[in-house]
Short mmCIF file of C-alpha atoms and ligand atoms in Angstrom, two decimals:
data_model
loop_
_atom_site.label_atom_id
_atom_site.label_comp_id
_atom_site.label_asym_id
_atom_site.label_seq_id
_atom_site.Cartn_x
_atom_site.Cartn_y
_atom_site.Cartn_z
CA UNK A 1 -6.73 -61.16 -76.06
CA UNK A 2 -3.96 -62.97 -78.04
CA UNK A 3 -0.36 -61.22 -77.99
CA UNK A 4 2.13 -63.09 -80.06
CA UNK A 5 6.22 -61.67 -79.40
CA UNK A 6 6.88 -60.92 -82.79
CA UNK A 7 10.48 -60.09 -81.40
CA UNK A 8 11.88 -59.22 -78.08
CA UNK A 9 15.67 -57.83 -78.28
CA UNK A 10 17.15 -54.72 -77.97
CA UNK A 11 18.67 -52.41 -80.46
CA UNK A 12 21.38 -53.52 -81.89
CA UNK A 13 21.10 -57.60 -80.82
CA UNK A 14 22.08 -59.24 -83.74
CA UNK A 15 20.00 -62.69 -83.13
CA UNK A 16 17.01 -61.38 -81.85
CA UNK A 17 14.64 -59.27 -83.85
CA UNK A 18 13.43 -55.36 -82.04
CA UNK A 19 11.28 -56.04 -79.31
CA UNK A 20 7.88 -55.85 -81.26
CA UNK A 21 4.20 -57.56 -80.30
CA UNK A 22 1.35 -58.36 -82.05
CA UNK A 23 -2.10 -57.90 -80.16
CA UNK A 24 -5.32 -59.46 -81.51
CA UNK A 25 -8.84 -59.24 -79.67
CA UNK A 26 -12.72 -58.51 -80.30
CA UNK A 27 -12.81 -55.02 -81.24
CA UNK A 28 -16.18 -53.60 -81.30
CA UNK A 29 -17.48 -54.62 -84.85
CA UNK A 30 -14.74 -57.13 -85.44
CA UNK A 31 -11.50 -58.85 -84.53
CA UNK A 32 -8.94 -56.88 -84.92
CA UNK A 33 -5.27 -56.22 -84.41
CA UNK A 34 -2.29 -54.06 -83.23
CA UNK A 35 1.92 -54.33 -83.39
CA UNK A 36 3.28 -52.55 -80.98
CA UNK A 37 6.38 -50.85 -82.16
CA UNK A 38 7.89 -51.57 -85.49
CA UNK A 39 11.86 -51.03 -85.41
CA UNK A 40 14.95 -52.03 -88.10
CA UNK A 41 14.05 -55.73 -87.50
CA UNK A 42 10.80 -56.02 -86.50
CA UNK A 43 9.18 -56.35 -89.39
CA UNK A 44 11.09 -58.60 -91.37
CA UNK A 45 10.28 -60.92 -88.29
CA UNK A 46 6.63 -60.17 -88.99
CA UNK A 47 6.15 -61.54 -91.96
CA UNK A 48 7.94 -64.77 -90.65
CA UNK A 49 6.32 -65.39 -87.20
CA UNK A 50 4.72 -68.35 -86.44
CA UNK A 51 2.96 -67.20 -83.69
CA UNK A 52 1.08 -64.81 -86.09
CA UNK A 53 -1.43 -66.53 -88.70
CA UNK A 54 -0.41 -66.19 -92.37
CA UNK A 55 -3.30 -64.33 -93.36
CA UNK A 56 -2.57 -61.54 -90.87
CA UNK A 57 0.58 -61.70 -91.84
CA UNK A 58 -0.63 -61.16 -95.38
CA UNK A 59 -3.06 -58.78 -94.46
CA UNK A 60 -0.80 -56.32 -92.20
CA UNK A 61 -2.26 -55.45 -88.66
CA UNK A 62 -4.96 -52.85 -88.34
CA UNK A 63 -2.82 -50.50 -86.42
CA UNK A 64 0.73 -49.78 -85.30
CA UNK A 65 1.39 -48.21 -82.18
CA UNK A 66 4.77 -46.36 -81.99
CA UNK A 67 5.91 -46.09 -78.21
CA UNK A 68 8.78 -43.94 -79.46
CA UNK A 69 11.22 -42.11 -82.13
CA UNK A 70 14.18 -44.34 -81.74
CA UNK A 71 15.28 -46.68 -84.42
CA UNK A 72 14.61 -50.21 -83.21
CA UNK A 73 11.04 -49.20 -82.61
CA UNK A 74 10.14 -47.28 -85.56
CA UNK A 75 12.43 -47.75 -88.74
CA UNK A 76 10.77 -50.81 -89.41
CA UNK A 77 7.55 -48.75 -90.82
CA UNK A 78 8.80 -48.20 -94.64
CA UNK A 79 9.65 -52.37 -94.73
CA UNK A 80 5.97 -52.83 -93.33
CA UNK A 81 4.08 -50.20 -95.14
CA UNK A 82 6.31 -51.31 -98.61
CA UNK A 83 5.50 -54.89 -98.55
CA UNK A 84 1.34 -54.50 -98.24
CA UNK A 85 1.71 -52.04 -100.15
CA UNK A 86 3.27 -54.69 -102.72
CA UNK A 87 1.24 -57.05 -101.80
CA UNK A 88 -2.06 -55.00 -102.42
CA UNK A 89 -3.57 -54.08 -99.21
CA UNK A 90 -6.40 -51.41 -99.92
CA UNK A 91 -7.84 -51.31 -95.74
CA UNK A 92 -6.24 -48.19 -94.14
CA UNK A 93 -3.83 -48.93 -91.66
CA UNK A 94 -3.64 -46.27 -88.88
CA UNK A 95 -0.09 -45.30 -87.22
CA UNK A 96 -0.37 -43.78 -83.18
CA UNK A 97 2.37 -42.50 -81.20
CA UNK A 98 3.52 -39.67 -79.31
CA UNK A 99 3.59 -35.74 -80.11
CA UNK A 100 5.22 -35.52 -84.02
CA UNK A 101 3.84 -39.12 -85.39
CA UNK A 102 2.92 -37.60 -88.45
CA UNK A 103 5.82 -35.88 -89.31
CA UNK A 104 8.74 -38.89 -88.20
CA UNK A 105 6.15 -41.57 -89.81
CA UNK A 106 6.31 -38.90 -92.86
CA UNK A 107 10.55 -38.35 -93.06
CA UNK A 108 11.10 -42.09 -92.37
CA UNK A 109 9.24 -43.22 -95.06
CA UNK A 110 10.32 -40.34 -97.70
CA UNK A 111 13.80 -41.30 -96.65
CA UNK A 112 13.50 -45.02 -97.63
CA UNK A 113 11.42 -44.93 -100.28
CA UNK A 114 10.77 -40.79 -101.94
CA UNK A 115 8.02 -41.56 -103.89
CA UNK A 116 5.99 -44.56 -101.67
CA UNK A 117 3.70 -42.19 -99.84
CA UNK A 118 2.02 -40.38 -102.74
CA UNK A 119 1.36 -44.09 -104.36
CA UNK A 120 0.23 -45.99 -101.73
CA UNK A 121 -2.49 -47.82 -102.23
CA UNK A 122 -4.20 -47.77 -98.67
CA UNK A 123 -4.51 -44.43 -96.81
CA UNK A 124 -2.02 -43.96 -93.36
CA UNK A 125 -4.01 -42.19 -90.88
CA UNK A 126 -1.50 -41.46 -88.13
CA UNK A 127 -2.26 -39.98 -84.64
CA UNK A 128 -0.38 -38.13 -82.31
CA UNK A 129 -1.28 -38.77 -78.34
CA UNK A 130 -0.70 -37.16 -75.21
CA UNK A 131 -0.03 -38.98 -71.89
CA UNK A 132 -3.29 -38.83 -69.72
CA UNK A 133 -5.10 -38.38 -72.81
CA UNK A 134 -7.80 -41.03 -73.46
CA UNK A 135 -7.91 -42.76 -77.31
CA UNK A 136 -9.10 -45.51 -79.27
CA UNK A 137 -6.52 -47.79 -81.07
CA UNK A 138 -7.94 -49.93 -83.63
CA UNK A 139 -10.89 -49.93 -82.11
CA UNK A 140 -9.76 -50.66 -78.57
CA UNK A 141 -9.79 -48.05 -75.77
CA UNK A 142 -6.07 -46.62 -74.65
CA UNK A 143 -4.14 -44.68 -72.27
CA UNK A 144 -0.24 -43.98 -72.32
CA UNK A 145 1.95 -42.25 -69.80
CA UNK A 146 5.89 -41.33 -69.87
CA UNK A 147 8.18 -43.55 -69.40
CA UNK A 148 11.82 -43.02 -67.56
CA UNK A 149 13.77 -43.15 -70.82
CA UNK A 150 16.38 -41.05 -72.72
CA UNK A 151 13.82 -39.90 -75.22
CA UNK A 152 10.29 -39.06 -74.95
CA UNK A 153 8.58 -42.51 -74.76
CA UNK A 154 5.27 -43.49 -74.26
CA UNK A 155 4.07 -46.73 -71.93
CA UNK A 156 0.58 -47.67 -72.98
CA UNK A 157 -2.30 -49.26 -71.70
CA UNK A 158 -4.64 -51.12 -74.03
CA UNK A 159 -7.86 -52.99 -73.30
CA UNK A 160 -8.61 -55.95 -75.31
CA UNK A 161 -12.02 -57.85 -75.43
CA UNK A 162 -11.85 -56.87 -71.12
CA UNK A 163 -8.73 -57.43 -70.53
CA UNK A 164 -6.22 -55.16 -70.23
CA UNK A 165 -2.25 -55.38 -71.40
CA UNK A 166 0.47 -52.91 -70.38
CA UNK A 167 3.59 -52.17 -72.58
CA UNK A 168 6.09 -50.10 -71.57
CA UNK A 169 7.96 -49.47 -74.29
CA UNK A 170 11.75 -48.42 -72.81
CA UNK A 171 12.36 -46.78 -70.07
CA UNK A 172 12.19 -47.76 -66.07
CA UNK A 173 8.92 -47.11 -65.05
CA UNK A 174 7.56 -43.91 -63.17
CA UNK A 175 4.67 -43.22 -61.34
CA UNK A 176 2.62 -42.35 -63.81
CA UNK A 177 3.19 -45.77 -65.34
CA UNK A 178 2.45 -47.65 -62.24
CA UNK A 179 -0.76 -45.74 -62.31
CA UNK A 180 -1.27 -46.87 -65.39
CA UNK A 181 -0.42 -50.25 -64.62
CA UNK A 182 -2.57 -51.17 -62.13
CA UNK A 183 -4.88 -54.49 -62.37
CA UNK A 184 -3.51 -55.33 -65.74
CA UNK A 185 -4.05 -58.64 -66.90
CA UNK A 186 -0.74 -58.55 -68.82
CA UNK A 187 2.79 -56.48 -68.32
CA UNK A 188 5.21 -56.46 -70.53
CA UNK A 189 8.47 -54.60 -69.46
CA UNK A 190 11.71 -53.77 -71.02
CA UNK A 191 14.61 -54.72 -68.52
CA UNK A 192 17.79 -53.56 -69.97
CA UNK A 193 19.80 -54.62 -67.14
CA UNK A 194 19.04 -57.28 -64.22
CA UNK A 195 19.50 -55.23 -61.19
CA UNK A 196 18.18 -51.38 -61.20
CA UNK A 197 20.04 -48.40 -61.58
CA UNK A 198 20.74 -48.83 -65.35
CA UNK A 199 20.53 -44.59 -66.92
CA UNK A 200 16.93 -44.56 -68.82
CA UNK A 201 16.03 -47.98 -68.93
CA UNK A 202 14.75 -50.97 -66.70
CA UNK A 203 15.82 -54.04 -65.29
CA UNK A 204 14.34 -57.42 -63.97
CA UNK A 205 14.49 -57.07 -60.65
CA UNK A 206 12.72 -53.65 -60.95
CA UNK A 207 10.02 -54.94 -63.38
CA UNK A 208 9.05 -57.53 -61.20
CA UNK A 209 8.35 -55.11 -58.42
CA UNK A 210 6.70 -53.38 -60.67
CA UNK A 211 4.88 -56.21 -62.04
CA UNK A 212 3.65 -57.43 -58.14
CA UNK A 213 3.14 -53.81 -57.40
CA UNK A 214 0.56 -53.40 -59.93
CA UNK A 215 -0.90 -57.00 -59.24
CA UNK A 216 -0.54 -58.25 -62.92
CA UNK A 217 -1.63 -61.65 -63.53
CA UNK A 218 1.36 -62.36 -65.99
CA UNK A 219 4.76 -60.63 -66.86
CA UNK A 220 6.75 -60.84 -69.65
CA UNK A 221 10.52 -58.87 -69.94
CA UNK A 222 11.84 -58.05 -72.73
CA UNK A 223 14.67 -55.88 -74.60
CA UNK A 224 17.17 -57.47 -72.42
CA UNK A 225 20.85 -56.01 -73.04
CA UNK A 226 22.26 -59.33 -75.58
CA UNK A 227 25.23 -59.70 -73.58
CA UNK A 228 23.05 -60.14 -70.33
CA UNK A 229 20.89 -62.54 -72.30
CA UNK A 230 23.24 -64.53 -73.73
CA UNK A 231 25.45 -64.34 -70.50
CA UNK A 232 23.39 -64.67 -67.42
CA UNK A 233 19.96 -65.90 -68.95
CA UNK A 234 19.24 -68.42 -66.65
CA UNK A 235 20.12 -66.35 -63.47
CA UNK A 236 17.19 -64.34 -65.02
CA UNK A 237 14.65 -67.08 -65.15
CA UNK A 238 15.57 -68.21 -62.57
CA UNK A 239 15.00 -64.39 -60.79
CA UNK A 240 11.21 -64.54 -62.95
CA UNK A 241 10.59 -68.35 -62.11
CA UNK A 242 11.37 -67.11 -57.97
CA UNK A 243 9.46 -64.09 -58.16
CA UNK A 244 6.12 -65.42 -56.56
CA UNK A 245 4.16 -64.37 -59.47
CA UNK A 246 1.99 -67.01 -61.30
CA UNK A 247 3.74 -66.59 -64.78
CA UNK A 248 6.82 -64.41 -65.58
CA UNK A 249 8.90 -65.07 -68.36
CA UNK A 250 11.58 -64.44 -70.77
CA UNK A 251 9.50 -65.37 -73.76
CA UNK A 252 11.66 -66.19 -77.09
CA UNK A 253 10.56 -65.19 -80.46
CA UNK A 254 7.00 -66.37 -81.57
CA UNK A 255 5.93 -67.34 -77.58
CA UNK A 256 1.88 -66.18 -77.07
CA UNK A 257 -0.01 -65.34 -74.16
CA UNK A 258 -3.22 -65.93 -74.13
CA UNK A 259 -5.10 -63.86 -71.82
ZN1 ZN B 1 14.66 -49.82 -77.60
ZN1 ZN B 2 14.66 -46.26 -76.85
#
């Protein structure tokens, strides 16, 4: 399992791109490839990561999984669908999320571009999952759970050539989600603030109890408020580097683990 950090901000952080990742892995005819989430920035920063080869970059990933309805994780998805479109994909690119995928994946892209969807070139087969519920996502089994967020958002869990990566998508985690945590090779967390207690979202110190909790082998935080980031960045790797866990970090644009 690759997963390249196609971006890692928040919402509205002006020098860092919407916390999106690109998974890749042995699926079970072929390699293949997810982004998780796909907001306003994310996938502008797509097409220009270096983490992610040019000819997937080209190509498009084979799925995108939408953890929830707000902006910075799906209004991205009529800049992504346009450009393969332009660019002539013809492989069908499937779109998973929560309850109503169809219909937001449907209004956002009518909204940007009114006439896209009945000329696309590839077909959009979009899903709509339940928490508890198991799926496939390009291939690879899944499992999501809710999140602690101000909208419905799902954490998922996705298992990649036997490994197995949690994303969290926003929101502090519940126990559901440390359920579906547990043994994961890979956690990636969104830490909003550095200390807990922040309304519908995480923080550092709680995602690395989380993280040591569930007995993850590495942890990555991301979606980190800018001003914290920018601010107090290096009291937060310095929290990660402290934490006792063998890797934690506050990866930067285009970073990849390789799990
Ligand atoms: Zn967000
Ligand atoms: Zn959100």
């Amino acid at each position: 399992m690759r997963v390249t950090f196609v971006g890692v901000g928040e919402a509205f952080d002006e020098t860092l791109p919407n916390t999106s990742l690109f998974v890749e892995g042995r699926g079970p005819a072929r390699r293949t490839s997810v982004l998780l989430d796909c907001g306003f920035t994310a996938a502008a920063a797509f097409f220009a990561c270096p983490g992610v080869a040019a000819s997937d970059r080209e190509a498009g990933p084979d799925a995108v999984w939408i953890s929830h309805f707000h902006g910075d994780h799906y209004f991205g998805l009529p800049y992504l669908l346009a450009r393969l479109h332009e660019s002539g994909r013809t492989r069908p690119l499937a779109v998973c999320g929560g309850p109503g995928t169809e219909a937001k994946y449907g209004a956002v892209l009518d909204m940007a571009y009114p006439n896209l969807r009945a000329k696309l070139r590839f077909a959009v087969e979009t899903t709509s999952v339940s928490p508890g519920e198991g799926f496939s996502l390009a291939g690879f089994p899944a499992l999501a759970a809710l999140t602690g967020h101000g909208a419905p958002c799902l954490a998922l869990r996705l298992c990649v050539s036997e490994k197995a990566l949690y994303y969290g998508g926003d929101g502090a985690p519940t126990v559901d989600c440390r359920e579906l945590a547990r043994g994961c090779d890979v956690l990636i967390q969104e830490a909003y603030g550095i200390r807990a207690g922040v309304p519908g979202h995480g923080s550092v110190e709680e995602a690395i109890a989380f993280a040591r909790e569930a007995g993850a082998a590495a942890l990555a935080v991301v979606h980190v408020r800018r001003e914290l980031r920018r601010e107090r960045g290096e009291e937060i790797r310095r929290m990660l580097r402290d934490c006792g866990l063998a890797a934690a970090a506050l990866p930067e644009p285009g970073a990849v683990i390789a799990a």
